[in-house]
Coordinates of C-alpha atoms and ligand atoms in Angstrom, one line a residue:
M1181 CA 25.8 -4.1 -24.0
S1182 CA 23.8 -7.2 -23.5
Q1183 CA 20.4 -6.9 -23.7
I1184 CA 18.6 -5.0 -20.8
R1185 CA 15.9 -7.6 -20.1
S1186 CA 12.7 -7.3 -18.2
I1187 CA 13.1 -8.7 -14.5
K1188 CA 11.9 -11.8 -13.5
G1189 CA 9.1 -12.6 -12.2
T1190 CA 7.9 -9.1 -13.8
H1191 CA 5.3 -9.3 -17.1
D1192 CA 4.8 -6.8 -20.2
I1193 CA 1.5 -6.7 -20.5
L1194 CA 1.1 -6.4 -23.8
P1195 CA -1.5 -3.7 -25.8
K1196 CA -3.2 -7.3 -27.3
E1197 CA -3.5 -8.2 -23.9
S1198 CA -4.1 -5.4 -22.6
I1199 CA -7.4 -4.7 -24.0
N1200 CA -8.0 -7.8 -21.9
W1201 CA -7.2 -6.5 -18.1
Q1202 CA -8.8 -2.7 -19.2
R1203 CA -12.6 -5.1 -20.1
L1204 CA -11.7 -7.3 -16.8
E1205 CA -10.8 -4.5 -14.8
Q1206 CA -13.8 -2.5 -16.0
I1207 CA -16.1 -5.0 -15.1
M1208 CA -14.9 -4.8 -11.3
H1209 CA -15.3 -1.2 -11.4
Q1210 CA -18.9 -2.6 -12.2
V1211 CA -19.5 -4.6 -10.1
C1212 CA -18.3 -2.7 -7.1
R1213 CA -20.4 0.7 -7.8
Q1214 CA -23.5 -2.2 -8.1
F1215 CA -22.4 -3.4 -4.1
G1216 CA -21.8 0.5 -2.7
Y1217 CA -17.7 -0.1 -2.4
R1218 CA -16.0 2.5 -3.8
E1219 CA -12.6 3.1 -5.3
I1220 CA -9.5 3.4 -2.7
R1221 CA -5.0 4.1 -4.3
T1222 CA -2.5 4.0 -1.6
P1223 CA 0.9 4.0 -2.8
I1224 CA 3.2 0.8 -3.6
F1225 CA 5.3 1.1 -0.7
E1226 CA 5.1 1.8 2.7
E1227 CA 7.0 1.4 6.2
T1228 CA 8.3 -2.6 6.6
R1229 CA 7.3 -2.5 10.3
L1230 CA 3.2 -1.7 8.8
F1231 CA 3.7 -6.0 7.2
T1232 CA 5.4 -7.7 9.9
R1233 CA 3.6 -6.5 12.5
S1234 CA -0.4 -7.5 10.1
V1235 CA 0.7 -10.1 7.8
G1236 CA 2.7 -11.8 11.0
E1237 CA 7.2 -12.0 10.8
E1238 CA 6.3 -16.5 10.3
T1239 CA 4.7 -15.8 7.5
D1240 CA 6.4 -17.2 4.2
I1241 CA 5.3 -13.8 2.8
V1242 CA 7.0 -11.5 6.0
S1243 CA 10.2 -14.0 6.2
K1244 CA 11.6 -14.7 2.5
E1245 CA 9.2 -12.5 0.1
M1246 CA 9.0 -9.1 0.4
Y1247 CA 11.6 -6.1 -1.8
S1248 CA 12.0 -4.4 1.1
W1249 CA 15.5 -2.1 1.8
E1250 CA 16.7 0.9 3.9
D1251 CA 16.2 4.2 2.3
K1252 CA 18.6 7.2 3.0
D1253 CA 17.8 8.0 6.3
G1254 CA 17.5 5.6 7.8
S1255 CA 13.6 3.9 7.3
S1256 CA 12.6 0.1 5.8
L1257 CA 10.6 0.8 3.1
T1258 CA 8.9 -2.4 1.4
L1259 CA 7.4 -2.9 -1.5
R1260 CA 3.1 -4.0 -0.8
P1261 CA 2.5 -7.4 -0.7
E1262 CA -0.7 -7.2 0.4
L1263 CA -2.9 -4.9 0.4
T1264 CA -5.0 -4.9 3.1
A1265 CA -2.7 -3.8 5.5
S1266 CA -2.3 -0.7 3.5
V1267 CA -5.8 -0.1 2.9
V1268 CA -6.4 -0.3 6.8
R1269 CA -2.8 1.8 8.0
S1270 CA -4.9 4.1 5.8
Y1271 CA -8.4 3.7 7.1
I1272 CA -7.0 4.7 10.1
Q1273 CA -4.3 7.7 9.4
H1274 CA -8.0 9.0 8.1
N1275 CA -10.5 8.1 10.1
L1276 CA -12.5 7.3 7.7
G1277 CA -14.3 4.7 10.1
N1278 CA -15.5 8.9 12.2
H1279 CA -17.3 9.4 8.2
A1280 CA -19.6 6.6 8.1
P1281 CA -19.9 3.4 10.9
S1282 CA -19.4 0.7 8.1
Q1283 CA -16.5 1.4 5.2
R1284 CA -17.0 -0.4 2.0
L1285 CA -13.7 -0.2 -0.1
Y1286 CA -12.0 -1.7 -3.2
Y1287 CA -8.7 -1.6 -4.9
L1288 CA -6.5 -2.8 -7.9
G1289 CA -2.5 -2.2 -8.2
P1290 CA 0.5 -4.7 -8.7
L1291 CA 2.4 -6.1 -5.3
F1292 CA 5.3 -7.7 -5.2
R1293 CA 6.7 -10.3 -3.9
R1294 CA 9.7 -12.6 -4.8
E1295 CA 8.3 -16.1 -4.8
R1296 CA 9.4 -18.9 -7.8
P1297 CA 8.1 -18.1 -10.4
Q1298 CA 6.6 -20.1 -12.4
K1299 CA 2.9 -20.5 -14.5
G1300 CA 0.2 -18.4 -12.2
R1301 CA 3.2 -17.1 -9.3
Q1302 CA 4.4 -14.2 -10.3
R1303 CA 6.9 -12.1 -8.3
Q1304 CA 5.1 -8.7 -9.7
F1305 CA 1.7 -9.3 -10.1
H1306 CA -1.6 -7.8 -9.6
Q1307 CA -5.1 -8.5 -6.9
F1308 CA -8.2 -7.2 -7.0
G1309 CA -10.0 -6.4 -3.7
V1310 CA -12.8 -5.0 -1.4
E1311 CA -12.4 -4.6 2.2
A1312 CA -15.9 -3.9 5.1
F1313 CA -15.0 -1.9 7.7
G1314 CA -17.8 -2.1 10.4
S1315 CA -19.6 -4.9 10.7
L1316 CA -18.9 -7.3 12.8
H1317 CA -22.2 -9.7 11.8
P1318 CA -22.4 -12.1 9.4
E1319 CA -24.8 -11.2 7.2
Q1320 CA -21.4 -8.5 5.4
D1321 CA -19.5 -12.0 5.4
A1322 CA -22.2 -13.0 3.4
E1323 CA -22.4 -9.9 0.8
I1324 CA -18.4 -9.8 0.8
I1325 CA -18.2 -13.5 -0.6
A1326 CA -21.5 -12.5 -2.2
L1327 CA -19.1 -9.5 -4.1
A1328 CA -16.8 -12.3 -5.3
W1329 CA -19.5 -15.0 -6.2
H1330 CA -20.6 -12.3 -9.0
I1331 CA -17.2 -10.6 -10.3
L1332 CA -16.8 -14.1 -11.3
S1333 CA -20.8 -15.1 -12.5
V1334 CA -20.1 -11.4 -15.3
C1335 CA -16.9 -12.9 -16.2
G1336 CA -17.7 -16.5 -16.9
L1337 CA -16.3 -17.9 -14.0
I1338 CA -18.5 -19.9 -12.4
A1339 CA -19.1 -22.9 -13.9
N1340 CA -15.2 -24.4 -13.2
T1341 CA -15.2 -22.5 -10.1
K1342 CA -15.0 -24.5 -6.4
L1343 CA -15.5 -21.9 -2.9
H1344 CA -14.4 -23.6 0.4
L1345 CA -15.5 -22.5 3.6
N1346 CA -14.2 -22.6 6.3
S1347 CA -13.6 -20.5 10.4
I1348 CA -11.4 -21.0 12.2
G1349 CA -13.1 -19.1 15.1
S1350 CA -12.4 -16.3 16.7
S1351 CA -9.2 -15.3 19.4
D1352 CA -10.8 -17.5 22.6
C1353 CA -12.0 -20.2 20.8
R1354 CA -8.1 -20.6 18.6
S1355 CA -5.6 -20.2 21.5
A1356 CA -7.7 -22.5 22.6
Y1357 CA -7.9 -24.7 20.2
K1358 CA -3.9 -24.5 19.8
D1359 CA -3.6 -24.8 22.8
A1360 CA -4.8 -28.4 22.0
L1361 CA -3.5 -29.1 18.4
K1362 CA 0.1 -28.4 20.3
D1363 CA -0.3 -31.1 22.2
F1364 CA -2.1 -33.4 19.4
I1365 CA 1.4 -32.4 17.0
R1366 CA 4.3 -32.9 19.4
P1367 CA 4.3 -36.9 20.3
N1368 CA 5.9 -36.6 16.3
L1369 CA 7.2 -33.1 16.0
M1370 CA 10.6 -34.0 15.8
Q1371 CA 9.5 -36.0 11.3
F1372 CA 8.0 -33.0 10.7
S1373 CA 10.1 -30.2 8.3
E1374 CA 11.9 -27.6 9.6
T1375 CA 9.5 -25.5 8.9
S1376 CA 6.4 -26.5 10.5
Q1377 CA 8.8 -27.2 13.4
R1378 CA 9.2 -23.5 13.5
R1379 CA 5.1 -22.7 13.2
F1380 CA 5.0 -24.9 16.2
E1381 CA 5.5 -22.8 18.1
T1382 CA 4.7 -19.6 16.3
N1383 CA 1.4 -20.3 14.7
P1384 CA 0.4 -23.3 14.7
L1385 CA -1.3 -23.6 12.3
R1386 CA -0.1 -22.5 9.4
I1387 CA 1.2 -26.6 9.6
L1388 CA -2.7 -27.3 8.5
D1389 CA -1.4 -25.9 5.4
T1390 CA 1.3 -28.2 4.7
K1391 CA 1.7 -30.0 1.0
A1392 CA 3.8 -32.6 2.5
D1393 CA 2.1 -35.8 2.0
H1394 CA 4.0 -36.8 4.4
E1395 CA 2.7 -35.0 7.3
K1396 CA -0.2 -34.8 6.3
K1397 CA -1.1 -38.2 7.2
L1398 CA 0.6 -37.0 10.2
L1399 CA -2.2 -35.2 11.2
N1400 CA -5.1 -37.3 10.6
G1401 CA -6.9 -37.3 13.1
A1402 CA -6.1 -34.0 14.6
P1403 CA -8.4 -31.5 16.3
I1404 CA -10.1 -29.7 14.2
V1405 CA -11.5 -25.4 15.6
S1406 CA -15.3 -25.9 14.9
D1407 CA -14.9 -28.5 18.2
Y1408 CA -13.4 -24.8 20.3
F1409 CA -16.0 -22.7 19.4
T1410 CA -17.5 -20.1 21.6
D1411 CA -21.4 -20.2 21.2
D1412 CA -20.9 -17.0 19.6
D1413 CA -18.9 -18.4 17.1
K1414 CA -20.7 -20.9 16.1
I1415 CA -24.0 -18.6 15.4
H1416 CA -22.1 -16.8 13.4
F1417 CA -20.3 -19.5 10.7
D1418 CA -23.2 -20.3 11.3
S1419 CA -25.4 -18.0 9.8
V1420 CA -22.7 -17.7 6.8
Q1421 CA -24.3 -20.6 6.0
Q1422 CA -28.1 -20.0 5.9
F1423 CA -27.7 -16.4 3.9
L1424 CA -25.3 -18.2 1.5
N1425 CA -28.6 -20.7 0.4
A1426 CA -30.9 -17.7 1.1
M1427 CA -28.6 -16.8 -2.0
D1428 CA -27.8 -19.6 -3.5
I1429 CA -24.5 -19.1 -3.4
P1430 CA -23.0 -23.2 -3.5
F1431 CA -19.8 -23.9 -0.8
S1432 CA -18.0 -27.1 0.6
L1433 CA -17.0 -26.1 4.0
N1434 CA -13.1 -27.4 4.6
P1435 CA -11.5 -27.4 8.5
K1436 CA -8.5 -28.1 6.6
L1437 CA -8.6 -24.5 4.9
V1438 CA -5.9 -21.6 6.8
R1439 CA -5.4 -18.9 4.8
G1440 CA -1.3 -17.7 4.5
L1441 CA -1.8 -14.5 6.3
D1442 CA -1.6 -13.9 10.1
Y1443 CA -4.5 -11.7 10.5
Y1444 CA -7.4 -13.4 10.3
S1445 CA -10.3 -15.2 12.3
R1446 CA -14.0 -16.2 12.1
T1447 CA -14.9 -17.4 8.7
I1448 CA -12.3 -17.2 6.0
F1449 CA -12.8 -18.7 2.5
E1450 CA -10.8 -19.4 -1.1
F1451 CA -13.1 -19.7 -4.7
S1452 CA -10.4 -22.0 -6.0
S1453 CA -11.1 -23.4 -10.9
S1454 CA -10.9 -26.4 -12.4
A1455 CA -9.4 -24.3 -15.1
L1456 CA -6.1 -23.4 -13.8
G1457 CA -3.3 -25.4 -13.2
A1458 CA -1.7 -26.3 -9.9
Q1459 CA -1.8 -22.7 -8.7
D1460 CA -5.3 -23.3 -8.5
A1461 CA -5.9 -20.7 -6.3
L1462 CA -8.4 -17.2 -8.0
L1463 CA -8.9 -15.7 -4.9
G1464 CA -9.2 -15.3 -1.6
G1465 CA -10.4 -13.5 1.9
G1466 CA -11.4 -14.0 4.9
R1467 CA -12.6 -12.1 8.0
Y1468 CA -9.6 -9.6 10.4
D1469 CA -11.9 -8.4 13.3
Q1470 CA -8.1 -7.5 15.6
L1471 CA -6.9 -6.1 12.6
V1472 CA -7.2 -2.5 13.6
E1473 CA -6.5 -2.3 16.2
T1474 CA -4.0 -3.7 15.9
L1475 CA -2.4 -1.5 14.1
G1476 CA -3.3 1.9 16.0
G1477 CA -7.2 1.7 15.1
K1478 CA -10.7 1.5 17.4
P1479 CA -11.3 -1.7 17.6
T1480 CA -13.5 -2.7 14.4
P1481 CA -13.6 -5.5 12.9
A1482 CA -13.5 -5.9 9.3
I1483 CA -14.3 -8.8 6.5
G1484 CA -12.4 -9.0 2.6
F1485 CA -11.0 -11.5 -0.1
A1486 CA -8.1 -11.3 -2.7
A1487 CA -7.9 -11.8 -5.6
G1488 CA -5.3 -12.1 -8.5
M1489 CA -6.0 -10.7 -12.0
E1490 CA -3.4 -12.2 -14.2
R1491 CA -5.0 -16.1 -12.2
I1492 CA -8.6 -14.6 -13.7
L1493 CA -7.5 -13.7 -16.2
I1494 CA -5.9 -17.2 -17.7
A1495 CA -9.2 -18.6 -16.3
L1496 CA -10.1 -16.9 -19.0
E1497 CA -7.8 -17.3 -22.1
S1498 CA -9.3 -21.4 -21.3
I1499 CA -11.9 -21.5 -21.3
E1500 CA -12.8 -18.8 -25.0
K1501 CA -9.7 -16.8 -26.7
T1502 CA -11.0 -13.1 -26.1
K1503 CA -11.0 -10.5 -28.7
S1504 CA -8.4 -8.3 -29.0
D1505 CA -9.8 -5.6 -31.4
P1506 CA -9.3 -1.3 -30.6
N1507 CA -12.8 -0.3 -31.4
L1508 CA -11.1 1.9 -34.7
D1509 CA -14.1 4.2 -36.6
I1510 CA -11.7 6.1 -38.6
Y1511 CA -8.2 5.5 -40.3
F1512 CA -7.0 8.5 -42.3
I1513 CA -4.4 8.7 -44.7
C1514 CA -2.9 11.4 -46.1
L1515 CA -1.0 12.3 -49.5
E1516 CA 0.6 14.8 -49.6
D1517 CA 2.9 16.8 -47.2
D1518 CA 1.3 19.9 -47.7
G1519 CA -1.9 18.4 -46.7
L1520 CA -0.9 17.3 -43.0
P1521 CA -2.2 20.3 -41.2
V1522 CA -6.0 20.4 -42.9
A1523 CA -5.3 16.8 -41.9
L1524 CA -4.7 17.0 -38.7
S1525 CA -7.6 18.9 -38.1
L1526 CA -10.0 16.9 -39.9
C1527 CA -9.0 14.1 -37.5
Q1528 CA -8.9 17.2 -34.4
Q1529 CA -12.5 18.0 -35.2
L1530 CA -13.0 13.9 -35.6
R1531 CA -12.3 13.1 -32.0
N1532 CA -14.5 16.1 -30.3
A1533 CA -16.8 15.3 -32.3
G1534 CA -17.0 11.0 -30.5
R1535 CA -15.3 9.6 -33.5
N1536 CA -11.5 7.3 -32.8
V1537 CA -9.2 8.1 -35.5
V1538 CA -5.3 6.8 -36.1
M1539 CA -3.6 8.8 -39.3
D1540 CA -0.9 7.3 -40.7
S1541 CA 2.4 9.2 -40.0
L1542 CA 5.0 6.9 -41.7
R1543 CA 4.5 8.8 -45.3
R1544 CA 3.8 5.4 -47.4
S1545 CA 2.8 4.3 -50.9
I1546 CA -1.6 4.8 -50.9
K1547 CA -1.1 0.5 -51.4
A1548 CA 0.7 0.2 -48.1
Q1549 CA -1.6 3.0 -46.0
L1550 CA -4.2 0.8 -47.4
R1551 CA -2.9 -2.5 -46.1
E1552 CA -2.2 -1.4 -42.3
A1553 CA -6.4 0.3 -42.8
N1554 CA -7.6 -2.6 -43.6
K1555 CA -5.9 -4.9 -40.7
S1556 CA -6.7 -1.9 -39.2
G1557 CA -9.8 -2.8 -37.9
A1558 CA -11.4 0.7 -38.7
G1559 CA -15.9 0.9 -40.3
H1560 CA -14.0 3.9 -42.5
V1561 CA -10.7 5.0 -44.4
L1562 CA -10.8 9.0 -45.8
I1563 CA -8.5 9.8 -48.1
L1564 CA -6.6 13.4 -48.6
G1565 CA -4.6 13.9 -52.0
N1566 CA -3.5 17.0 -53.8
D1567 CA -6.8 17.1 -55.8
E1568 CA -8.7 17.2 -52.5
I1569 CA -6.9 19.7 -51.2
E1570 CA -6.9 21.6 -53.2
S1571 CA -11.2 21.5 -53.5
N1572 CA -12.2 21.4 -50.1
T1573 CA -13.3 17.5 -50.6
I1574 CA -11.8 15.0 -49.0
I1575 CA -12.7 10.6 -49.9
M1576 CA -14.8 8.7 -48.1
K1577 CA -14.2 4.9 -47.9
D1578 CA -16.4 2.3 -47.2
L1579 CA -14.3 -0.6 -46.1
K1580 CA -17.0 -3.5 -45.0
K1581 CA -19.0 -2.6 -47.8
G1582 CA -16.3 -1.4 -50.1
E1583 CA -18.3 2.2 -51.0
Q1584 CA -16.5 5.0 -51.6
M1585 CA -17.2 9.0 -52.5
T1586 CA -15.9 12.2 -52.5
L1587 CA -17.3 14.9 -49.5
Q1588 CA -16.6 18.6 -48.7
Q1589 CA -14.4 18.3 -46.1
S1590 CA -16.8 20.6 -43.9
S1591 CA -20.1 17.9 -44.5
L1592 CA -17.6 15.2 -43.4
I1593 CA -18.5 15.5 -39.7
E1594 CA -21.9 15.7 -40.7
K1595 CA -22.4 12.7 -42.7
L1596 CA -19.6 10.6 -40.5
Ligands
AMP175 P1 -2.9 -14.0 -0.8 O1 -2.9 -12.3 -0.9 O2 -1.9 -14.8 -0.6 O3 -4.3 -14.4 -0.1 O4 -3.9 -14.1 -2.7 C1 -4.7 -14.1 -3.2 C2 -5.0 -13.9 -4.7 O5 -3.8 -13.1 -5.2 C3 -4.3 -15.6 -4.1 O6 -5.8 -16.4 -4.2 C4 -3.9 -15.3 -5.9 O7 -4.8 -15.5 -6.3 C5 -3.3 -14.6 -6.1 N1 -1.7 -14.8 -6.0 C6 -0.4 -14.6 -4.0 N2 0.1 -14.9 -5.4 C7 0.4 -14.6 -6.0 C8 1.9 -14.3 -7.2 N3 2.7 -14.6 -6.9 N4 1.4 -15.0 -8.1 C9 0.4 -14.3 -8.5 N5 -1.0 -14.5 -8.3 C10 -0.7 -14.4 -7.2

């Protein structure tokens, strides 16, 4: 039988890497606590229509990247390709808005998109993200961006990172802008790709996101959205910038920045890293003031972002080699089968006292076990042989100092 391997675009996180994942997750939990955000965990799969309605039929994600299937009862289900829609669904379903006028939530977890795999782009990947519901004010935008900034700072990534900021205005402004953009593109429409021509009808803003050079040229001189801002849009965006300046968070305005999902309004932003290759987006987000209503909830303004955890780890790896030794205190060696009940009981007592203990379970020679103990990074090795079993003692060796002593088993915990 041919060997069974993991599916293209998915990765095993091996023990030497998982320690870095745990560290990153710890930073995320800790920074979210500092900002008053609480964790939410939603299911891995949802009804397909949750994503078609929120992310948008014409987006890459919905049109070609979702893992969907018909369930036995005929319903269409999908592995979540992003988490904002799921969090909004949960927010509405559990009436979270009734419990508190503002809800600050965060999540961590795997997502699934059938993209072409490459470095930094996978079919199963992980995002950390936050969502703040209830406030339409610019200080909420500034807080969300500051939280992202704080995480990247604590990770040590900020020096290689750039914050791109834009506003795509509220829905009033956007419909006028869409018309102006279409008027600008229409005379040359046939020179655009099939995808852009389709987007021309469904979501012309997405054409600005083109990666094709000839299309970028065709877009030179296109109208810019800020010319169509309402007074409130302008005041909102100016305030966001003022607050970021007050917090010493540098940003660059990028009027061409658009996001790959349909639900955004007003402030949108992206953090990119020069420590990454072609896939340089670390984190992206924005305001989505209509989404809760679109999905059947009461009108509720909201803003959030999502960060790719693999990309953060790739960026970290390129600036420092992270260590991977687990924090082991004791390596236990039992040389006699008869001694196993005592050995296992001592290990258990040591763990109850808060020590990290591993007992060798391969029954090899003492030489082989000591070699393993040295490799393990443990501070001490405990050896239980025939003599020690008979005299209720145990040998303790300090692996750093190389010193060794014999102790009564009953005084072991106290001694360690
Ligand atoms: P998005 O949900 O598309 O706005 O993406 C938010 C972040 O998730 C991006 O900035 C990336 O860091 C990360 N990301 C998106 N797609 C992938 C993918 N296929 N593989 C790995 N990371 C991804």
